[in-house]
Amino acid sequence: MIRSIFYSLFLGLIIAAVLMFLVAFPFGQNKMGVGQYYLDNTVKETGASNVVTAVTLEYRGFDTLGEMTVLFAAATGVSLIFYLSDEEKKKKKRENNRTKANFVVRVGSRIIFPFVILFGIYIILHGHLTPGGGFQGGAVIASGVLMLYLANPDIQIGRNKLLVTEGLAGLTYVLIGLAGLFTPAKSFLANFLPLGTPGFILSAGILLPLYIAVGVKVGSEFSGIIDDLFSTIDENGGEE
Amino acid sequence: MRIISGYVLLYLGAFFLLVSSIGLVRLPDVYTRMQAATKSTTLGVFFSVIGVGVLNPSWLVKCIVVAFFILLTAPISGSALLRASYKAHSPISSQTTIDKTKEFSENEDGEK
């Protein structure tokens, strides 16, 4: 009883303190200098017309490397629980004998799949020009793979190929970053390529190759997660 | 002339969407409702998008692409949903007299 009163008093104190500081800010005015700085100088400094991409890859490129590591850890965690070798997966699939999707879905998914992949690639390549980028495009590509898996139970993407692709993409990101150390800027992830004209696809220096690496990595990682999850589905699970 | 035909297409699309929404409320079971939600909605959206393209010719190519993808995907998702609801034994309206899926499902099992 006393403890809960103490807790609620403590919580009230924290809320009051937060509110006190919030009141000190004038409402509706921009007190943060950083946001305005990005808006004013991004195009000039990085050549990217998409400010969000410039912030994620140029000003905070190191954070993005951390994000990719988090994603990698998540994918590894899924693999730890669900991993089966490709032969075991095939065997398990034969045992499960999942119901086929109907003819329309099977054929339709094959027709739509290339368009989904094309759209994903478009989003990745235009990451520095329009909203979108590596993470979003990679997720779109993985959703295409998910569609294939849903429509065709027999399909199987080689897990090892995905792992190699993912590793190479991550390595590319780090190598591009390390290359920055040998340029006049002498810093990790320095933008050493020519900036070009903002608004063109070959602009913004290293942002394009970095986002391609991110897109490939995210796409193969998500596809791997989908593959792991699908191959261990037990159709009769829960009812037995 | 272009403006008129564009508006005719838009209103045609709106009409089909209205019909499908009435059908969604009024029809008795999942299967007939899906027919309203798939067939006439596809046609309604198709006419609306093409109408927008006719009204604004600079968007026409994009609108045709959008209409193509709607024509491609809406029937596929409709058929998948219907099949899933049939497999889940969703109740069929008592007014329905013909069940072709039952006749053909034996063949499908033989194929598998």
Coordinates of C-alpha atoms in Angstrom, one line a residue:
Chain A
M1 CA 0.0 0.0 0.0
I2 CA 2.7 2.5 1.1
R3 CA 4.8 1.3 -1.8
S4 CA 2.1 2.0 -4.4
I5 CA 1.5 5.4 -3.0
F6 CA 5.2 6.0 -3.2
Y7 CA 5.3 4.8 -6.8
S8 CA 2.4 7.1 -7.8
L9 CA 3.9 10.1 -6.1
F10 CA 7.2 9.4 -7.9
L11 CA 5.5 9.0 -11.2
G12 CA 3.6 12.2 -10.7
L13 CA 6.8 14.0 -9.8
I14 CA 8.4 12.8 -13.1
I15 CA 5.4 13.9 -15.1
A16 CA 5.4 17.3 -13.4
A17 CA 9.1 17.7 -14.2
V18 CA 8.6 16.8 -17.8
L19 CA 5.6 19.2 -18.2
M20 CA 7.6 22.0 -16.5
F21 CA 10.3 21.7 -19.1
L22 CA 7.8 21.4 -21.9
V23 CA 6.1 24.6 -20.8
A24 CA 9.5 26.3 -21.1
F25 CA 9.5 25.7 -24.9
P26 CA 7.5 28.2 -27.0
F27 CA 4.7 26.3 -28.8
G28 CA 5.0 25.9 -32.5
Q29 CA 8.5 27.2 -32.9
N30 CA 11.5 25.3 -34.1
K31 CA 14.1 25.4 -31.3
M32 CA 16.2 22.6 -32.9
G33 CA 18.9 24.0 -35.1
V34 CA 19.8 20.5 -36.5
G35 CA 16.7 19.9 -38.5
Q36 CA 16.8 23.3 -40.2
Y37 CA 20.5 22.8 -40.9
Y38 CA 19.7 19.5 -42.7
L39 CA 16.9 21.1 -44.7
D40 CA 19.1 24.0 -45.8
N41 CA 22.4 22.2 -46.6
T42 CA 21.6 18.6 -47.5
V43 CA 21.4 19.1 -51.3
K44 CA 24.5 21.3 -51.3
E45 CA 26.6 19.0 -49.2
T46 CA 25.5 15.5 -50.3
G47 CA 23.9 16.0 -53.7
A48 CA 20.9 13.9 -52.6
S49 CA 17.5 15.3 -53.1
N50 CA 15.9 13.0 -50.5
V51 CA 16.9 14.6 -47.2
V52 CA 15.9 11.5 -45.2
T53 CA 18.4 9.3 -47.2
A54 CA 21.1 11.9 -46.7
V55 CA 20.6 11.8 -43.0
T56 CA 20.5 8.0 -42.7
L57 CA 23.5 7.3 -45.0
E58 CA 25.6 10.5 -45.0
Y59 CA 25.3 12.3 -41.7
R60 CA 24.5 9.1 -39.7
G61 CA 25.9 6.4 -41.9
F62 CA 27.5 4.7 -39.0
D63 CA 24.2 4.4 -37.2
T64 CA 22.8 2.6 -40.3
L65 CA 25.6 0.1 -40.1
G66 CA 24.4 -0.5 -36.5
E67 CA 20.8 -0.9 -37.7
M68 CA 22.0 -3.5 -40.3
T69 CA 23.7 -5.3 -37.5
V70 CA 20.5 -5.3 -35.4
L71 CA 18.7 -6.8 -38.4
F72 CA 21.4 -9.4 -38.9
A73 CA 21.1 -10.3 -35.2
A74 CA 17.3 -10.7 -35.6
A75 CA 17.7 -12.9 -38.7
T76 CA 20.3 -15.0 -36.9
G77 CA 18.0 -15.4 -34.0
V78 CA 15.2 -16.7 -36.2
S79 CA 17.7 -19.1 -37.9
L80 CA 18.9 -20.3 -34.5
I81 CA 15.4 -21.4 -33.7
F82 CA 14.1 -22.6 -37.0
Y83 CA 17.2 -23.6 -39.0
L84 CA 17.0 -26.8 -41.1
S85 CA 19.4 -27.8 -43.8
D86 CA 18.0 -27.7 -47.4
E87 CA 17.6 -31.5 -47.5
E88 CA 15.8 -31.5 -44.2
K89 CA 13.5 -28.8 -45.4
K90 CA 12.6 -30.7 -48.5
K91 CA 11.9 -33.8 -46.5
K92 CA 9.7 -31.8 -44.0
K93 CA 7.8 -30.3 -46.9
R94 CA 7.1 -33.7 -48.4
E95 CA 5.8 -34.9 -45.0
N96 CA 3.6 -31.8 -44.5
N97 CA 2.2 -32.1 -48.0
R98 CA 0.7 -28.6 -47.9
T99 CA -2.4 -27.9 -50.0
K100 CA -1.5 -26.3 -53.3
A101 CA -2.8 -22.9 -54.0
N102 CA -5.3 -22.9 -56.8
F103 CA -4.3 -22.6 -60.4
V104 CA -5.1 -18.9 -60.7
V105 CA -2.9 -18.0 -57.8
R106 CA 0.0 -20.2 -58.9
V107 CA 0.1 -18.8 -62.4
G108 CA -0.7 -15.2 -61.3
S109 CA 2.1 -15.2 -58.7
R110 CA 4.6 -16.1 -61.3
I111 CA 3.4 -13.3 -63.6
I112 CA 3.4 -10.7 -60.8
F113 CA 6.7 -11.8 -59.2
P114 CA 9.0 -10.0 -61.7
F115 CA 7.0 -6.8 -61.4
V116 CA 7.4 -6.9 -57.6
I117 CA 11.1 -7.4 -57.9
L118 CA 11.4 -4.6 -60.5
F119 CA 9.5 -2.3 -58.2
G120 CA 11.8 -3.2 -55.3
I121 CA 14.8 -2.5 -57.4
Y122 CA 13.3 0.8 -58.5
I123 CA 12.8 1.8 -54.9
I124 CA 16.3 0.9 -53.9
L125 CA 17.9 2.7 -56.9
H126 CA 15.9 5.9 -56.4
G127 CA 16.5 6.0 -52.6
H128 CA 18.5 9.2 -52.8
L129 CA 15.9 10.9 -55.1
T130 CA 12.5 9.9 -53.9
P131 CA 11.0 8.5 -50.7
G132 CA 12.1 4.9 -50.2
G133 CA 15.5 3.3 -50.2
G134 CA 17.4 0.2 -49.3
F135 CA 15.3 -1.0 -46.3
Q136 CA 12.0 -0.4 -48.0
G137 CA 13.0 -1.8 -51.3
G138 CA 14.5 -4.9 -49.7
A139 CA 11.3 -5.4 -47.8
V140 CA 9.3 -5.1 -51.1
I141 CA 11.6 -7.8 -52.7
A142 CA 11.1 -10.0 -49.7
S143 CA 7.4 -9.6 -50.0
G144 CA 7.6 -10.9 -53.5
V145 CA 9.5 -13.9 -52.3
L146 CA 6.8 -14.4 -49.6
M147 CA 4.2 -14.3 -52.3
L148 CA 6.0 -17.1 -54.2
Y149 CA 6.3 -19.2 -51.1
L150 CA 2.6 -18.8 -50.3
A151 CA 1.5 -19.7 -53.8
N152 CA 4.0 -22.6 -54.5
P153 CA 4.6 -24.9 -51.5
D154 CA 7.3 -26.8 -53.5
I155 CA 9.5 -23.8 -54.0
Q156 CA 12.9 -23.6 -52.2
I157 CA 15.5 -20.8 -52.3
G158 CA 18.9 -22.1 -51.4
R159 CA 19.6 -20.9 -47.9
N160 CA 23.3 -20.9 -48.4
K161 CA 23.1 -18.6 -51.5
L162 CA 21.0 -16.2 -49.4
L163 CA 23.6 -16.2 -46.6
V164 CA 26.5 -15.6 -49.1
T165 CA 24.6 -12.7 -50.7
E166 CA 23.7 -11.2 -47.4
G167 CA 27.3 -11.4 -46.2
L168 CA 28.7 -9.9 -49.4
A169 CA 26.3 -7.0 -49.2
G170 CA 27.2 -6.3 -45.6
L171 CA 30.9 -6.5 -46.5
T172 CA 30.4 -4.1 -49.4
Y173 CA 28.9 -1.5 -47.0
V174 CA 31.9 -1.8 -44.7
L175 CA 34.4 -1.7 -47.5
I176 CA 32.9 1.4 -49.0
G177 CA 33.1 2.9 -45.5
L178 CA 36.7 1.8 -45.1
A179 CA 37.6 3.3 -48.5
G180 CA 36.7 6.6 -47.1
L181 CA 39.7 6.4 -44.8
F182 CA 42.1 6.6 -47.7
T183 CA 40.6 9.8 -49.2
P184 CA 41.4 13.3 -48.2
A185 CA 38.5 13.4 -45.8
K186 CA 40.1 10.6 -43.9
S187 CA 37.0 9.4 -42.1
F188 CA 34.9 6.2 -42.1
L189 CA 32.0 6.5 -44.6
A190 CA 33.3 9.7 -46.1
N191 CA 31.6 10.7 -49.3
F192 CA 34.5 10.5 -51.7
L193 CA 32.7 10.0 -55.0
P194 CA 31.7 13.0 -57.1
L195 CA 28.3 14.5 -56.0
G196 CA 26.9 15.0 -59.4
T197 CA 23.8 17.0 -60.2
P198 CA 21.0 16.6 -57.6
G199 CA 18.0 14.9 -59.0
F200 CA 19.9 12.5 -61.4
I201 CA 20.2 8.9 -60.6
L202 CA 24.0 9.0 -60.7
S203 CA 24.4 11.6 -58.0
A204 CA 25.0 11.9 -54.3
G205 CA 28.4 10.0 -54.4
I206 CA 28.5 6.9 -52.3
L207 CA 24.8 7.0 -51.2
L208 CA 23.7 5.0 -54.2
P209 CA 26.2 2.1 -53.8
L210 CA 25.6 2.1 -50.0
Y211 CA 21.8 1.9 -50.5
I212 CA 22.2 -0.9 -53.1
A213 CA 24.2 -2.8 -50.5
V214 CA 21.6 -2.2 -47.8
G215 CA 18.8 -3.2 -50.2
V216 CA 20.4 -6.5 -51.2
K217 CA 21.2 -7.3 -47.6
V218 CA 17.7 -6.5 -46.3
G219 CA 16.1 -8.4 -49.1
S220 CA 18.2 -11.5 -48.7
E221 CA 17.8 -11.4 -44.9
F222 CA 14.0 -11.1 -45.0
S223 CA 13.9 -13.8 -47.6
G224 CA 16.0 -16.0 -45.4
I225 CA 13.6 -15.4 -42.5
I226 CA 10.6 -16.2 -44.6
D227 CA 12.4 -19.4 -45.9
D228 CA 13.2 -20.5 -42.3
L229 CA 9.7 -19.8 -41.0
F230 CA 8.0 -21.5 -44.0
S231 CA 9.9 -24.7 -44.0
T232 CA 9.1 -25.4 -40.4
I233 CA 5.4 -24.8 -40.6
D234 CA 3.5 -27.8 -39.4
E235 CA 0.2 -27.9 -41.2
N236 CA -1.4 -30.1 -38.6
G237 CA 0.2 -28.3 -35.7
G238 CA -2.1 -27.4 -32.8
E239 CA -4.8 -29.8 -33.8
E240 CA -3.1 -33.0 -32.8
Chain B
M1 CA -15.2 15.9 -76.1
R2 CA -12.2 14.5 -74.1
I3 CA -13.5 16.1 -70.9
I4 CA -17.0 14.6 -71.5
S5 CA -15.7 11.1 -72.2
G6 CA -13.4 11.3 -69.1
Y7 CA -16.4 12.2 -66.9
V8 CA -18.5 9.5 -68.4
L9 CA -15.8 7.0 -67.6
L10 CA -15.5 8.4 -64.0
Y11 CA -19.2 8.2 -63.4
L12 CA -19.4 4.7 -64.9
G13 CA -16.7 3.6 -62.5
A14 CA -18.6 5.3 -59.6
F15 CA -21.8 3.5 -60.6
F16 CA -20.1 0.1 -60.6
L17 CA -18.5 0.9 -57.2
L18 CA -21.9 1.8 -55.9
V19 CA -23.5 -1.4 -57.2
S20 CA -20.7 -3.5 -55.6
S21 CA -21.1 -1.7 -52.2
I22 CA -24.9 -2.3 -52.3
G23 CA -24.2 -5.9 -53.1
L24 CA -21.7 -6.2 -50.3
V25 CA -24.4 -5.3 -47.8
R26 CA -27.4 -7.0 -49.4
L27 CA -26.2 -10.4 -50.7
P28 CA -26.7 -13.4 -48.4
D29 CA -23.4 -15.3 -48.1
V30 CA -19.6 -15.0 -48.5
Y31 CA -19.5 -16.3 -52.0
T32 CA -22.0 -13.9 -53.5
R33 CA -20.6 -11.0 -51.5
M34 CA -17.1 -11.8 -52.8
Q35 CA -18.5 -11.7 -56.3
A36 CA -19.8 -8.2 -55.6
A37 CA -16.5 -7.2 -54.0
T38 CA -14.3 -8.6 -56.7
K39 CA -16.0 -8.4 -60.1
S40 CA -17.7 -5.1 -60.0
T41 CA -15.1 -3.4 -57.9
T42 CA -12.4 -4.3 -60.4
L43 CA -14.5 -2.9 -63.2
G44 CA -15.4 0.2 -61.1
V45 CA -11.8 1.0 -60.2
F46 CA -10.7 0.2 -63.8
F47 CA -13.1 2.8 -65.3
S48 CA -12.3 5.4 -62.6
V49 CA -8.6 5.1 -63.2
I50 CA -8.9 5.2 -67.0
G51 CA -11.3 8.2 -66.6
V52 CA -8.7 10.1 -64.6
G53 CA -6.1 9.2 -67.3
V54 CA -8.5 10.6 -70.0
L55 CA -9.1 13.8 -68.1
N56 CA -5.4 14.4 -67.6
P57 CA -3.6 13.0 -70.6
S58 CA -0.1 13.4 -69.1
W59 CA -1.0 10.7 -66.6
L60 CA -2.6 8.4 -69.2
V61 CA 0.3 5.9 -69.4
K62 CA 0.6 5.6 -65.7
C63 CA -3.1 5.2 -65.3
I64 CA -3.1 2.4 -67.9
V65 CA -0.3 0.6 -66.0
V66 CA -2.3 1.0 -62.7
A67 CA -5.4 -0.3 -64.4
F68 CA -3.5 -3.3 -65.8
F69 CA -2.2 -4.2 -62.4
I70 CA -5.6 -3.9 -60.8
L71 CA -7.1 -6.2 -63.5
L72 CA -4.2 -8.6 -62.9
T73 CA -4.3 -8.7 -59.1
A74 CA -7.9 -8.2 -57.9
P75 CA -9.3 -11.4 -59.5
I76 CA -6.3 -13.4 -58.2
S77 CA -6.8 -12.3 -54.6
G78 CA -10.5 -12.8 -55.0
S79 CA -10.2 -16.3 -56.1
A80 CA -7.7 -17.1 -53.4
L81 CA -10.0 -15.7 -50.7
L82 CA -13.0 -17.5 -52.0
R83 CA -11.2 -20.8 -52.2
A84 CA -9.9 -20.3 -48.6
S85 CA -13.4 -19.6 -47.4
Y86 CA -14.8 -22.6 -49.2
K87 CA -12.1 -24.8 -47.6
A88 CA -12.9 -23.3 -44.2
H89 CA -16.5 -24.5 -44.7
S90 CA -18.0 -21.1 -44.7
P91 CA -21.8 -21.6 -44.8
I92 CA -23.5 -21.4 -48.2
S93 CA -26.8 -19.5 -48.6
S94 CA -29.8 -21.8 -48.7
Q95 CA -30.9 -20.1 -52.0
T96 CA -27.8 -21.5 -53.7
T97 CA -28.6 -24.6 -55.7
I98 CA -25.5 -25.4 -57.8
D99 CA -22.2 -26.2 -56.1
K100 CA -19.7 -26.7 -59.0
T101 CA -16.7 -26.7 -56.6
K102 CA -18.0 -29.8 -54.9
E103 CA -18.2 -31.6 -58.3
F104 CA -14.7 -30.5 -59.3
S105 CA -13.0 -30.9 -55.9
E106 CA -12.6 -34.6 -56.4
N107 CA -10.6 -34.1 -59.6
E108 CA -8.4 -31.6 -57.8
D109 CA -7.7 -34.1 -55.0
G110 CA -6.8 -36.7 -57.6
E111 CA -4.4 -34.2 -59.2
K112 CA -2.6 -33.6 -55.9

